[in-house]
Amino acid sequence: MVGADSGYYLASAREFYAGEIYFIDIATAYNPLAILTVGLPYLFSDAPDSRFSLLINFLIIGFSAFYLFKILRTISIDQRAIVFFTLYFVFVSLLLDGSQIMLEPLSVCFQLMAFYYYLSYKSSSNYFYLVVVGLAAALSFLSKQYGLFILMPIGIDVLLGKQGIIKKVFFIGLGFVLPLLLFVVYLSHYGATFTESILYMLGKGVQFEKGNGTGINFTFFTYSLGFLFFIACNLYLLFIPGLLLQLKGNRKLLGSIYLWVLPFSFLVLFAASYAHYFQYVTPYLIIAFVYLLATTDLKSNKIKYAYVLSIFIMSGLSVYSASIKSAKFALQEETKHTLLTAIPAHSKVYLDGISPAFYSVCDFQSIDLNTVGFCFPGYFSSLTIVDKMTTGSFIVVSKEAYKSYAAVTNGFEKQEIKVANGIYYILKKV
């Protein structure tokens, strides 16, 4: 089944592989690398099976697990424990929306690559590794902007190292700047100024009228619920405060990059607590926990029980998800049939109140690709949406959201449809 975010990503990738220029022609707040990577099947087909894109995500999670395994080997020599923690990372990643087509897996993969090669530099003093660190950090950022936080703990560790700071910063900066510079050159070739290119990469590829593209409908309850879900999947984190107390007074151990990379990973949750955002936290939580286990004397069966309970909870959630997935897929297919009966494929459509998945599932185009793109509802006013429409384009709007369009769609053709026991209106500009 294609999720809401997945539909957005795949529709954007479809337009790029059809010849549109990223950021220049396609309005989006997301950097391109992950979207274009999961969209690679569009190189071979105009309408590829979305499961090929999902398979790419699975492979990327596998590469992330490979680098996590290598990082954990620098902490512990217990091979069985390392394998367990690596597989646990895969399990949690899949549960945190990893079974959907997402951007986080590629960004996390490059982060872990940067972290591993920084550790490799610390053990070998080979400056080539620092170039790779910068390169991987830049690719993580170009996959999704939140990936940039990995440079913060690495940068602080460089500064605390005192010796050769300028040289270290130079080589990391060299690796970091190269891919960004190539992307700026690409954009400038199609008319973007240097300033515009930087703003695009910082998330200004679309100018919203409301919000910044993240967490617009979040409440304190939904925000807290995301954390509770993550804790339930990682109950062992409740032992971290006790383990930290055992290290109290040991500045060398407390100051390790293995440990304090974790708080930086939580920065991504500043705006919202979507399940897939926690993919940025999971590997660093595991790294910190393994480090604490390796440097303290805590031997408690309670930790094992916490893991067993978390695995039991995740397994139950997975079984429940699988049990309802077929019904959700059938509903998506039914909705697709209903929409395509009323709206021809390739039409220009704005979806408000119905999942953006249908931009991809129904092969709908944007009403205004370089201004609105495939934006989620709520970030533009109904007046702006109507103003951007051309003759023959459509709005699919829920009965609840229709109130905001009623006064600005006089003269539009209106058709009522029923989907999932809900009423929607199809508005066509004539």
mmCIF file of C-alpha atoms in Angstrom, residues 134-383:
data_model
loop_
_atom_site.group_PDB
_atom_site.id
_atom_site.type_symbol
_atom_site.label_atom_id
_atom_site.label_comp_id
_atom_site.label_asym_id
_atom_site.label_seq_id
_atom_site.Cartn_x
_atom_site.Cartn_y
_atom_site.Cartn_z
ATOM 1 C CA GLY A 134 32.239 15.267 5.154
ATOM 2 C CA LEU A 135 31.049 13.608 1.957
ATOM 3 C CA ALA A 136 28.712 11.220 3.824
ATOM 4 C CA ALA A 137 27.344 14.050 6.001
ATOM 5 C CA ALA A 138 26.578 16.107 2.897
ATOM 6 C CA LEU A 139 24.808 13.169 1.248
ATOM 7 C CA SER A 140 22.781 12.634 4.426
ATOM 8 C CA PHE A 141 21.768 16.313 4.281
ATOM 9 C CA LEU A 142 20.924 16.042 0.584
ATOM 10 C CA SER A 143 18.746 13.021 1.382
ATOM 11 C CA LYS A 144 16.803 14.949 4.010
ATOM 12 C CA GLN A 145 17.813 18.174 5.720
ATOM 13 C CA TYR A 146 17.534 16.721 9.235
ATOM 14 C CA GLY A 147 20.542 14.509 8.505
ATOM 15 C CA LEU A 148 22.822 17.503 9.050
ATOM 16 C CA PHE A 149 22.819 17.089 12.846
ATOM 17 C CA ILE A 150 25.510 14.381 12.635
ATOM 18 C CA LEU A 151 28.087 17.124 12.056
ATOM 19 C CA MET A 152 27.372 18.656 15.468
ATOM 20 C CA PRO A 153 28.757 15.872 17.700
ATOM 21 C CA ILE A 154 31.570 15.225 15.233
ATOM 22 C CA GLY A 155 32.432 18.934 15.157
ATOM 23 C CA ILE A 156 32.458 19.180 18.952
ATOM 24 C CA ASP A 157 34.673 16.100 19.185
ATOM 25 C CA VAL A 158 37.079 17.724 16.721
ATOM 26 C CA LEU A 159 37.218 20.882 18.852
ATOM 27 C CA LEU A 160 37.769 18.896 22.049
ATOM 28 C CA GLY A 161 40.660 17.110 20.357
ATOM 29 C CA LYS A 162 42.528 20.465 20.403
ATOM 30 C CA GLN A 163 45.403 19.388 18.164
ATOM 31 C CA GLY A 164 45.153 19.891 14.389
ATOM 32 C CA ILE A 165 41.676 21.433 14.565
ATOM 33 C CA ILE A 166 42.092 23.581 11.442
ATOM 34 C CA LYS A 167 43.411 20.646 9.424
ATOM 35 C CA LYS A 168 40.545 18.375 10.543
ATOM 36 C CA VAL A 169 37.922 21.009 9.780
ATOM 37 C CA PHE A 170 39.486 21.579 6.357
ATOM 38 C CA PHE A 171 39.286 17.931 5.304
ATOM 39 C CA ILE A 172 35.757 17.433 6.668
ATOM 40 C CA GLY A 173 34.700 20.698 5.022
ATOM 41 C CA LEU A 174 36.277 19.632 1.737
ATOM 42 C CA GLY A 175 34.246 16.424 1.630
ATOM 43 C CA PHE A 176 31.093 18.251 2.730
ATOM 44 C CA VAL A 177 31.295 21.092 0.218
ATOM 45 C CA LEU A 178 32.025 19.018 -2.901
ATOM 46 C CA PRO A 179 28.568 17.389 -3.401
ATOM 47 C CA LEU A 180 26.783 20.595 -2.367
ATOM 48 C CA LEU A 181 28.825 22.569 -4.859
ATOM 49 C CA LEU A 182 27.988 20.094 -7.620
ATOM 50 C CA PHE A 183 24.299 20.479 -6.834
ATOM 51 C CA VAL A 184 24.589 24.284 -6.842
ATOM 52 C CA VAL A 185 26.259 24.093 -10.271
ATOM 53 C CA TYR A 186 23.400 21.855 -11.468
ATOM 54 C CA LEU A 187 20.778 24.344 -10.258
ATOM 55 C CA SER A 188 22.664 27.367 -11.600
ATOM 56 C CA HIS A 189 22.735 25.713 -15.022
ATOM 57 C CA TYR A 190 18.949 25.953 -14.989
ATOM 58 C CA GLY A 191 18.861 29.556 -13.803
ATOM 59 C CA ALA A 192 18.989 29.457 -9.996
ATOM 60 C CA THR A 193 21.244 31.974 -8.262
ATOM 61 C CA PHE A 194 23.702 30.851 -5.582
ATOM 62 C CA THR A 195 21.456 32.303 -2.855
ATOM 63 C CA GLU A 196 18.376 30.585 -4.274
ATOM 64 C CA SER A 197 20.228 27.256 -4.416
ATOM 65 C CA ILE A 198 21.229 27.521 -0.754
ATOM 66 C CA LEU A 199 17.682 28.432 0.264
ATOM 67 C CA TYR A 200 16.315 25.479 -1.709
ATOM 68 C CA MET A 201 18.633 23.089 0.109
ATOM 69 C CA LEU A 202 17.616 24.594 3.453
ATOM 70 C CA GLY A 203 13.958 23.719 2.834
ATOM 71 C CA LYS A 204 12.731 26.816 0.997
ATOM 72 C CA GLY A 205 11.961 25.064 -2.260
ATOM 73 C CA VAL A 206 8.300 25.895 -1.718
ATOM 74 C CA GLN A 207 6.929 29.046 -0.106
ATOM 75 C CA PHE A 208 4.144 28.034 2.277
ATOM 76 C CA GLU A 209 1.498 30.487 3.395
ATOM 77 C CA LYS A 210 1.150 28.677 6.717
ATOM 78 C CA GLY A 211 3.581 26.504 8.668
ATOM 79 C CA ASN A 212 6.926 25.153 7.524
ATOM 80 C CA GLY A 213 5.760 21.840 6.081
ATOM 81 C CA THR A 214 6.104 19.792 9.266
ATOM 82 C CA GLY A 215 3.723 19.056 12.116
ATOM 83 C CA ILE A 216 1.042 21.576 11.205
ATOM 84 C CA ASN A 217 -1.721 19.505 12.824
ATOM 85 C CA PHE A 218 0.284 18.274 15.826
ATOM 86 C CA THR A 219 -1.109 18.658 19.332
ATOM 87 C CA PHE A 220 0.503 17.955 22.687
ATOM 88 C CA PHE A 221 -1.361 14.637 22.786
ATOM 89 C CA THR A 222 -0.181 13.433 19.367
ATOM 90 C CA TYR A 223 3.341 14.677 20.113
ATOM 91 C CA SER A 224 3.450 12.745 23.401
ATOM 92 C CA LEU A 225 1.913 9.657 21.786
ATOM 93 C CA GLY A 226 4.843 9.454 19.366
ATOM 94 C CA PHE A 227 7.305 9.363 22.255
ATOM 95 C CA LEU A 228 5.318 6.742 24.147
ATOM 96 C CA PHE A 229 5.226 4.523 21.060
ATOM 97 C CA PHE A 230 8.992 4.860 20.654
ATOM 98 C CA ILE A 231 9.621 4.088 24.342
ATOM 99 C CA ALA A 232 7.416 0.986 24.132
ATOM 100 C CA CYS A 233 9.636 -0.269 21.296
ATOM 101 C CA ASN A 234 12.821 0.527 23.250
ATOM 102 C CA LEU A 235 12.109 -0.112 26.932
ATOM 103 C CA TYR A 236 15.824 -0.628 27.610
ATOM 104 C CA LEU A 237 16.299 3.145 27.365
ATOM 105 C CA LEU A 238 14.730 3.382 30.835
ATOM 106 C CA PHE A 239 17.983 1.911 32.204
ATOM 107 C CA ILE A 240 20.154 4.642 30.683
ATOM 108 C CA PRO A 241 19.856 7.113 33.626
ATOM 109 C CA GLY A 242 21.055 4.399 36.048
ATOM 110 C CA LEU A 243 23.947 3.505 33.766
ATOM 111 C CA LEU A 244 24.921 7.170 33.462
ATOM 112 C CA LEU A 245 25.026 7.475 37.258
ATOM 113 C CA GLN A 246 27.603 4.686 37.329
ATOM 114 C CA LEU A 247 29.818 6.821 35.094
ATOM 115 C CA LYS A 248 29.339 9.942 37.237
ATOM 116 C CA GLY A 249 32.697 11.606 37.771
ATOM 117 C CA ASN A 250 34.427 9.782 34.915
ATOM 118 C CA ARG A 251 34.829 12.673 32.466
ATOM 119 C CA LYS A 252 36.641 10.610 29.863
ATOM 120 C CA LEU A 253 33.847 8.055 29.555
ATOM 121 C CA LEU A 254 31.025 10.593 29.845
ATOM 122 C CA GLY A 255 32.661 12.737 27.173
ATOM 123 C CA SER A 256 32.755 9.953 24.583
ATOM 124 C CA ILE A 257 31.196 10.657 21.185
ATOM 125 C CA TYR A 258 29.477 7.258 21.467
ATOM 126 C CA LEU A 259 27.405 8.700 24.278
ATOM 127 C CA TRP A 260 26.583 12.288 23.521
ATOM 128 C CA VAL A 261 25.752 11.820 19.846
ATOM 129 C CA LEU A 262 22.383 10.643 21.234
ATOM 130 C CA PRO A 263 20.990 13.999 22.475
ATOM 131 C CA PHE A 264 21.791 15.595 19.102
ATOM 132 C CA SER A 265 19.683 12.931 17.368
ATOM 133 C CA PHE A 266 16.625 14.147 19.307
ATOM 134 C CA LEU A 267 16.827 17.554 17.598
ATOM 135 C CA VAL A 268 14.822 16.152 14.693
ATOM 136 C CA LEU A 269 11.842 15.800 17.043
ATOM 137 C CA PHE A 270 11.676 19.539 17.729
ATOM 138 C CA ALA A 271 8.822 20.060 15.239
ATOM 139 C CA ALA A 272 6.957 16.750 15.354
ATOM 140 C CA SER A 273 7.147 13.146 16.592
ATOM 141 C CA TYR A 274 6.157 11.139 13.530
ATOM 142 C CA ALA A 275 7.178 7.496 13.795
ATOM 143 C CA HIS A 276 9.669 7.774 10.920
ATOM 144 C CA TYR A 277 11.441 10.718 12.605
ATOM 145 C CA PHE A 278 12.528 8.306 15.336
ATOM 146 C CA GLN A 279 14.541 6.418 12.715
ATOM 147 C CA TYR A 280 17.111 9.178 13.293
ATOM 148 C CA VAL A 281 17.218 8.362 17.025
ATOM 149 C CA THR A 282 17.203 4.552 17.038
ATOM 150 C CA PRO A 283 20.811 3.808 15.938
ATOM 151 C CA TYR A 284 22.317 6.355 18.343
ATOM 152 C CA LEU A 285 20.208 5.071 21.214
ATOM 153 C CA ILE A 286 21.567 1.584 20.540
ATOM 154 C CA ILE A 287 25.148 2.884 20.214
ATOM 155 C CA ALA A 288 24.900 4.800 23.514
ATOM 156 C CA PHE A 289 23.333 1.823 25.304
ATOM 157 C CA VAL A 290 25.957 -0.652 24.090
ATOM 158 C CA TYR A 291 28.685 1.804 25.098
ATOM 159 C CA LEU A 292 27.192 2.137 28.592
ATOM 160 C CA LEU A 293 26.908 -1.644 28.957
ATOM 161 C CA ALA A 294 30.553 -2.001 27.917
ATOM 162 C CA THR A 295 31.813 0.620 30.380
ATOM 163 C CA THR A 296 29.745 -0.193 33.489
ATOM 164 C CA ASP A 297 29.321 -3.166 35.764
ATOM 165 C CA LEU A 298 25.560 -3.491 35.482
ATOM 166 C CA LYS A 299 24.556 -7.126 35.032
ATOM 167 C CA SER A 300 20.799 -7.250 35.301
ATOM 168 C CA ASN A 301 18.259 -9.675 33.953
ATOM 169 C CA LYS A 302 15.835 -6.746 34.002
ATOM 170 C CA ILE A 303 17.500 -5.455 30.832
ATOM 171 C CA LYS A 304 16.848 -8.769 29.106
ATOM 172 C CA TYR A 305 13.238 -8.658 30.249
ATOM 173 C CA ALA A 306 12.913 -5.120 28.847
ATOM 174 C CA TYR A 307 14.119 -6.329 25.449
ATOM 175 C CA VAL A 308 11.818 -9.335 25.517
ATOM 176 C CA LEU A 309 8.863 -7.119 26.398
ATOM 177 C CA SER A 310 9.698 -4.601 23.659
ATOM 178 C CA ILE A 311 10.033 -7.396 21.099
ATOM 179 C CA PHE A 312 6.692 -8.798 22.267
ATOM 180 C CA ILE A 313 5.062 -5.349 21.902
ATOM 181 C CA MET A 314 6.558 -4.801 18.441
ATOM 182 C CA SER A 315 5.575 -8.280 17.316
ATOM 183 C CA GLY A 316 2.012 -7.676 18.464
ATOM 184 C CA LEU A 317 1.893 -4.356 16.612
ATOM 185 C CA SER A 318 3.291 -6.017 13.493
ATOM 186 C CA VAL A 319 0.722 -8.807 13.583
ATOM 187 C CA TYR A 320 -2.057 -6.272 14.100
ATOM 188 C CA SER A 321 -0.761 -4.155 11.222
ATOM 189 C CA ALA A 322 -0.619 -7.168 8.924
ATOM 190 C CA SER A 323 -4.151 -8.173 9.885
ATOM 191 C CA ILE A 324 -5.622 -4.840 8.761
ATOM 192 C CA LYS A 325 -3.290 -4.182 5.832
ATOM 193 C CA SER A 326 -5.302 -6.160 3.304
ATOM 194 C CA ALA A 327 -8.447 -4.215 4.181
ATOM 195 C CA LYS A 328 -6.570 -0.910 3.841
ATOM 196 C CA PHE A 329 -5.117 -1.996 0.514
ATOM 197 C CA ALA A 330 -8.562 -2.998 -0.753
ATOM 198 C CA LEU A 331 -9.885 0.403 0.318
ATOM 199 C CA GLN A 332 -7.057 2.161 -1.497
ATOM 200 C CA GLU A 333 -7.813 0.188 -4.661
ATOM 201 C CA GLU A 334 -11.510 0.996 -4.336
ATOM 202 C CA THR A 335 -10.743 4.705 -3.868
ATOM 203 C CA LYS A 336 -8.402 4.627 -6.846
ATOM 204 C CA HIS A 337 -11.157 3.145 -9.029
ATOM 205 C CA THR A 338 -13.673 5.731 -7.808
ATOM 206 C CA LEU A 339 -11.333 8.654 -8.445
ATOM 207 C CA LEU A 340 -10.231 7.467 -11.886
ATOM 208 C CA THR A 341 -13.857 6.955 -12.889
ATOM 209 C CA ALA A 342 -14.493 10.642 -12.226
ATOM 210 C CA ILE A 343 -11.061 12.107 -13.087
ATOM 211 C CA PRO A 344 -8.855 10.962 -15.978
ATOM 212 C CA ALA A 345 -5.314 9.877 -15.131
ATOM 213 C CA HIS A 346 -2.651 12.570 -15.760
ATOM 214 C CA SER A 347 -5.164 15.309 -14.873
ATOM 215 C CA LYS A 348 -4.076 18.257 -12.767
ATOM 216 C CA VAL A 349 -5.514 17.655 -9.303
ATOM 217 C CA TYR A 350 -5.251 19.100 -5.795
ATOM 218 C CA LEU A 351 -6.095 16.693 -2.972
ATOM 219 C CA ASP A 352 -7.537 18.203 0.205
ATOM 220 C CA GLY A 353 -8.839 15.799 2.827
ATOM 221 C CA ILE A 354 -7.889 12.698 0.904
ATOM 222 C CA SER A 355 -4.480 11.035 1.032
ATOM 223 C CA PRO A 356 -1.662 12.462 -1.128
ATOM 224 C CA ALA A 357 -0.931 8.805 -1.917
ATOM 225 C CA PHE A 358 -3.338 9.202 -4.835
ATOM 226 C CA TYR A 359 -1.036 11.672 -6.595
ATOM 227 C CA SER A 360 1.066 8.596 -7.303
ATOM 228 C CA VAL A 361 -1.558 5.823 -7.216
ATOM 229 C CA CYS A 362 -3.817 7.603 -9.733
ATOM 230 C CA ASP A 363 -0.965 9.242 -11.653
ATOM 231 C CA PHE A 364 -2.332 12.737 -11.020
ATOM 232 C CA GLN A 365 -0.309 15.852 -11.841
ATOM 233 C CA SER A 366 0.013 18.967 -9.704
ATOM 234 C CA ILE A 367 -2.274 21.937 -10.385
ATOM 235 C CA ASP A 368 0.864 24.116 -10.309
ATOM 236 C CA LEU A 369 4.059 22.088 -10.094
ATOM 237 C CA ASN A 370 6.550 24.896 -9.451
ATOM 238 C CA THR A 371 4.484 26.714 -6.788
ATOM 239 C CA VAL A 372 2.192 24.245 -5.024
ATOM 240 C CA GLY A 373 3.758 20.963 -6.087
ATOM 241 C CA PHE A 374 2.204 17.973 -4.313
ATOM 242 C CA CYS A 375 1.803 19.826 -1.040
ATOM 243 C CA PHE A 376 -0.230 18.406 1.827
ATOM 244 C CA PRO A 377 -3.407 20.382 2.561
ATOM 245 C CA GLY A 378 -3.326 23.205 5.068
ATOM 246 C CA TYR A 379 -0.231 25.059 3.946
ATOM 247 C CA PHE A 380 -1.971 27.125 1.251
ATOM 248 C CA SER A 381 -5.299 28.931 1.474
ATOM 249 C CA SER A 382 -8.256 27.758 -0.610
ATOM 250 C CA LEU A 383 -8.113 31.088 -2.475
#
